[in-house]
Coordinates of C-alpha atoms in Angstrom, one line a residue:
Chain A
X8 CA -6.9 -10.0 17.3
X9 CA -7.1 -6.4 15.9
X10 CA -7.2 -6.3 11.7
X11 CA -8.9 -5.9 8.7
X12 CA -10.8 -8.5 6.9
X13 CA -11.7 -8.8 3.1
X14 CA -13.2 -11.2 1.6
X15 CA -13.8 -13.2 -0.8
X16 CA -10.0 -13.5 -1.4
X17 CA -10.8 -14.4 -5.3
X18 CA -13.8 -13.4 -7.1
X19 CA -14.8 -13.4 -10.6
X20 CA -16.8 -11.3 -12.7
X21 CA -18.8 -11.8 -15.6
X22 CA -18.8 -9.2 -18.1
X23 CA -21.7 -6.2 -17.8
X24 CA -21.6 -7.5 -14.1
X25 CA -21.8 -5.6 -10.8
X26 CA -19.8 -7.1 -7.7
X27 CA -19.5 -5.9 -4.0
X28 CA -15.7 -6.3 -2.4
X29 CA -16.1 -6.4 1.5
X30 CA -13.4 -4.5 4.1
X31 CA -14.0 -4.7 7.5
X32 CA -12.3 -3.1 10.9
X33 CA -12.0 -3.6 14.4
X34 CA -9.0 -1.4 14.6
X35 CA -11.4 1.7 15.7
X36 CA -9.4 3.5 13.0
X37 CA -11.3 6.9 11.6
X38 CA -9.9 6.4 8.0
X39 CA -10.4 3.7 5.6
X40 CA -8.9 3.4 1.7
X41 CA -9.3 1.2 -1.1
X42 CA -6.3 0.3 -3.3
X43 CA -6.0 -1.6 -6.7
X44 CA -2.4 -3.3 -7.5
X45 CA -1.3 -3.8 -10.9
X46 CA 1.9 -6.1 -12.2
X47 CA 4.3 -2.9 -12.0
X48 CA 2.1 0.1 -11.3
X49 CA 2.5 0.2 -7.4
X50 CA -0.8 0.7 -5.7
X51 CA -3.4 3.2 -6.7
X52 CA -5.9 4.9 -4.9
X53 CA -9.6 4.3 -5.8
X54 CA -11.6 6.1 -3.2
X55 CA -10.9 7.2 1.1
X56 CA -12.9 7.8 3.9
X57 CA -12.1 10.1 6.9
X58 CA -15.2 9.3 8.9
X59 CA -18.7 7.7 8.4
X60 CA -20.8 8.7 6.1
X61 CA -18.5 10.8 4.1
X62 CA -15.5 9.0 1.3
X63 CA -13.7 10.9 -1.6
X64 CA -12.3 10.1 -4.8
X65 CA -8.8 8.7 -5.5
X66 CA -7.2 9.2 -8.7
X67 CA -8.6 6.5 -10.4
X68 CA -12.4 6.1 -9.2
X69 CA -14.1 5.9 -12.3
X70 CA -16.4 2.6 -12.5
X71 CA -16.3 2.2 -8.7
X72 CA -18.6 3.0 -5.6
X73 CA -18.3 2.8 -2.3
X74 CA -20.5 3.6 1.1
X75 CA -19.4 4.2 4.6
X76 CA -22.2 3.6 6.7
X77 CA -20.6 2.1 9.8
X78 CA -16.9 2.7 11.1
X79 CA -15.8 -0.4 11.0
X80 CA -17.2 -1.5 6.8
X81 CA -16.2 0.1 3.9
X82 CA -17.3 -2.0 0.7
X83 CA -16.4 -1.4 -2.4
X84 CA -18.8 -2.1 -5.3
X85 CA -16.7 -2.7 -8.9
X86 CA -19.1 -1.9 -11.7
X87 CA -19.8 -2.9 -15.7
X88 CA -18.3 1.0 -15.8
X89 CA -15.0 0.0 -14.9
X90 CA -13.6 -1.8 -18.0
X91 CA -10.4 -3.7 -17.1
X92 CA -11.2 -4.3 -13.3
X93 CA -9.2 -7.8 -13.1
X94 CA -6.6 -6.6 -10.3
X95 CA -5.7 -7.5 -6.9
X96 CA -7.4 -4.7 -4.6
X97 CA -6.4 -3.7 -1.0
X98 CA -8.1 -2.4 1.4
X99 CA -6.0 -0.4 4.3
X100 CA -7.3 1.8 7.5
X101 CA -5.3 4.5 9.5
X102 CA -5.7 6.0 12.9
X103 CA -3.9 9.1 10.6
X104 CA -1.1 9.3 8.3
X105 CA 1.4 9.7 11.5
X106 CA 0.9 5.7 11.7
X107 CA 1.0 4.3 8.8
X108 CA -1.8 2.0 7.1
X109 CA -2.8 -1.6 8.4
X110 CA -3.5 -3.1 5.2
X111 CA -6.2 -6.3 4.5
X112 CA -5.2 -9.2 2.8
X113 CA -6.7 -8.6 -0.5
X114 CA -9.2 -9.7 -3.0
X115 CA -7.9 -10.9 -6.3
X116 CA -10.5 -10.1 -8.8
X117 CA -11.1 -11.4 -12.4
X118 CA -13.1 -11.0 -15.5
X119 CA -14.4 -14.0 -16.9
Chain B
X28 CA 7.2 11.6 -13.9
X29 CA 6.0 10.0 -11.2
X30 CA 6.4 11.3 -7.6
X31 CA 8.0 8.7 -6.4
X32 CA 10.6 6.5 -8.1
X33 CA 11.4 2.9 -7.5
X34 CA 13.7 0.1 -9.5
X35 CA 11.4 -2.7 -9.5
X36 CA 13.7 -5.4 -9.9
X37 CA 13.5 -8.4 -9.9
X38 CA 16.6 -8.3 -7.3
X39 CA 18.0 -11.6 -6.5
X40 CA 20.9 -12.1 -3.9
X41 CA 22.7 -15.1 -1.9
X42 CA 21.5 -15.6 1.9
X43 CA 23.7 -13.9 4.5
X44 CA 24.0 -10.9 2.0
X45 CA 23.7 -7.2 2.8
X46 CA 20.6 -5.5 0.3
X47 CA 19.5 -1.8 -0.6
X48 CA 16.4 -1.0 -1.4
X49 CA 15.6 2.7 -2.8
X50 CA 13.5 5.2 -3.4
X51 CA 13.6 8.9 -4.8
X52 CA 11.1 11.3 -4.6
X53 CA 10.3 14.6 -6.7
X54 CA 7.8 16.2 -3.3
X55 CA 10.0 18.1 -1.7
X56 CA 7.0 18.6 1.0
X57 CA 7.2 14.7 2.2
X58 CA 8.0 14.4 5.7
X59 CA 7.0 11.0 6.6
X60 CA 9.0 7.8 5.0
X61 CA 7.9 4.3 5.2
X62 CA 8.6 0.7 4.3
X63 CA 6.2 -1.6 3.7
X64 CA 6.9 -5.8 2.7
X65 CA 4.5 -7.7 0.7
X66 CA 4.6 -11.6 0.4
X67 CA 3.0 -12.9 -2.4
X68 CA -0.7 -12.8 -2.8
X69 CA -0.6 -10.6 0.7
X70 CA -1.9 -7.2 1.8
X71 CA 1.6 -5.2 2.8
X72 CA 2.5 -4.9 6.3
X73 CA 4.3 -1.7 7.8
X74 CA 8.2 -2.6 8.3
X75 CA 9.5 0.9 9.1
X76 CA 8.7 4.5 9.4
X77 CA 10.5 7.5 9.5
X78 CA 10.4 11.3 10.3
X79 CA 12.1 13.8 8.6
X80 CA 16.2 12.9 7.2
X81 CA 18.2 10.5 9.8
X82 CA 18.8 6.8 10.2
X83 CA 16.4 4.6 12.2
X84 CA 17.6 0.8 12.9
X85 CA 14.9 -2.0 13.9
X86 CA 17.0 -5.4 14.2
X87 CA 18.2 -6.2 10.6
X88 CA 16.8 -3.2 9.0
X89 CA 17.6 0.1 8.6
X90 CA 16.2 3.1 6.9
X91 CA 17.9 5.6 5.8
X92 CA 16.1 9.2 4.5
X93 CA 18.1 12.0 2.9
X94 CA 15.8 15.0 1.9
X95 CA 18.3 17.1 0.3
X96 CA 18.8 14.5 -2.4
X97 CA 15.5 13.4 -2.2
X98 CA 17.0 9.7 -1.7
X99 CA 15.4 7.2 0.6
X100 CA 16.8 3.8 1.8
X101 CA 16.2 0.8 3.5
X102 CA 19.0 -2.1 4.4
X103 CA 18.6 -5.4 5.1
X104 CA 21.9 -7.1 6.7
X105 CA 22.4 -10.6 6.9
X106 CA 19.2 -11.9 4.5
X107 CA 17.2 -14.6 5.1
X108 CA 15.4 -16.4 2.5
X109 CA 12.5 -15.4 4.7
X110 CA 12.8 -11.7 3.6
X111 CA 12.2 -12.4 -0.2
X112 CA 8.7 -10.4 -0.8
X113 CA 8.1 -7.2 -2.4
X114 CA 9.0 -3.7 -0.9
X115 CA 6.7 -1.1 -1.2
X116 CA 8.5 2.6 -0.1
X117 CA 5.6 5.5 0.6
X118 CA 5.4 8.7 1.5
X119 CA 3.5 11.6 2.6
X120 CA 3.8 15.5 3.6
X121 CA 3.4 17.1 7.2
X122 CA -0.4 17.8 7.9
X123 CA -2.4 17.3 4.6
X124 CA -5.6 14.9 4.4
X125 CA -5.6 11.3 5.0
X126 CA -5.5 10.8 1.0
X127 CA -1.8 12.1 0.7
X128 CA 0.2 8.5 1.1
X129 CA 2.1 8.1 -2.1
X130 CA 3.5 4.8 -2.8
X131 CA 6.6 3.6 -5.0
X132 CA 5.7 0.8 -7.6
X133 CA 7.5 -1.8 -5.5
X134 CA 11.0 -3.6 -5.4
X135 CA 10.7 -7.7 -5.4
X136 CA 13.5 -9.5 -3.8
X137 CA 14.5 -12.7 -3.7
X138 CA 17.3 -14.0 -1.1
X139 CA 18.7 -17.4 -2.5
X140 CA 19.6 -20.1 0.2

């Protein structure tokens, strides 16, 4: 079956730590997004990607990487920058905004 | 403000009941409305999509988009306990980059048995 994959689906995070969220496609869709979800702030965009090798910022990509290397992966790497990274972060891919995104299931990650 | 307003509940109703969800948006250049559920602890999944103002029914839901009151809308009739989830409105303008998806903070919804 067609979908996205992420994983782990929980992960923790020491303190001063770097950690690597994985997303990956066989929808053959161009674009690719990474989300984080907060209690009551909706979803919020961290970084995109229209096509390999190339991503932009969101609106909240401070303390946060990512690579596009392949059309079907788009990791994202949380780092000790971001400094209240416990969240529950979503990784979606579109064929173009006409269609909506297929969203992953998620990856719920806390600081411990 | 934000672009795009959303009462987040919670909303609780009895089975069998009729339920509005809604939405209103400050972007007058939005031209594509969706709906999107999310269960608990899951990624959201697309529920409906809409072009421009009009009406678009899909079994027990409808959507509804007015764009001169900036007013979106989706109905549920005759709820299931199997619809409680949260529901995510978003939209975007005509043409634009991928980025331009703008989501509502959510609505959760239980339906009582």
């Amino acid at each position: 079956d067609g979908g996205i994959t992420q994983s782990p689906k929980y992960l923790f995070r020491k303190e001063g730590q770097n950690v690597t969220l994985s997303c990956e496609q066989n929808l053959n869709h161009d674009a690719m997004y990474w989300y984080r979800q907060d209690p009551g702030q909706g979803l919020r965009l961290i970084y995109y990607s229209q096509i390999v090798n190339d991503f932009q910022k969101g609106d909240i990509a401070e303390g946060y990487s990512v690579s596009r290397e392949k059309k079907e992966s788009f990791p994202l790497t949380v780092t000790s920058a971001q400094k209240n990274p416990t969240a529950f972060y979503l990784c979606a891919s579109s064929m173009g905004q006409r269609n909506g995104y297929t969203f992953g299931s998620g990856t719920r990650l806390t600081v411990v | 403000q934000k672009e795009v307003e959303q009462d987040p509940g919670p909303l609780s109703v009895p089975e069998g009941a009729i339920v509005s969800l809604n939405c209103t948006y400050s972007n007058s250049a939005f031209q594509y409305f969706m709906w999107y559920r999310q269960y608990s602890r899951k990624g959201p999944e697309l529920l409906m999509y809409t072009y421009s103002s009009g009406n678009k029914e899909d079994g027990r839901f409808t959507a509804q988009v007015d764009k001169s009151s900036k007013y979106i809308s989706l109905f549920i009739r005759d709820s299931q306990p199997s619809d409680s989830a949260t529901y995510l409105c978003a939209m975007s303008p005509s043409g634009g980059s991928a980025r331009q998806l703008t989501f509502g903070s959510g609505t959760q919804l239980t339906v009582l048995p």
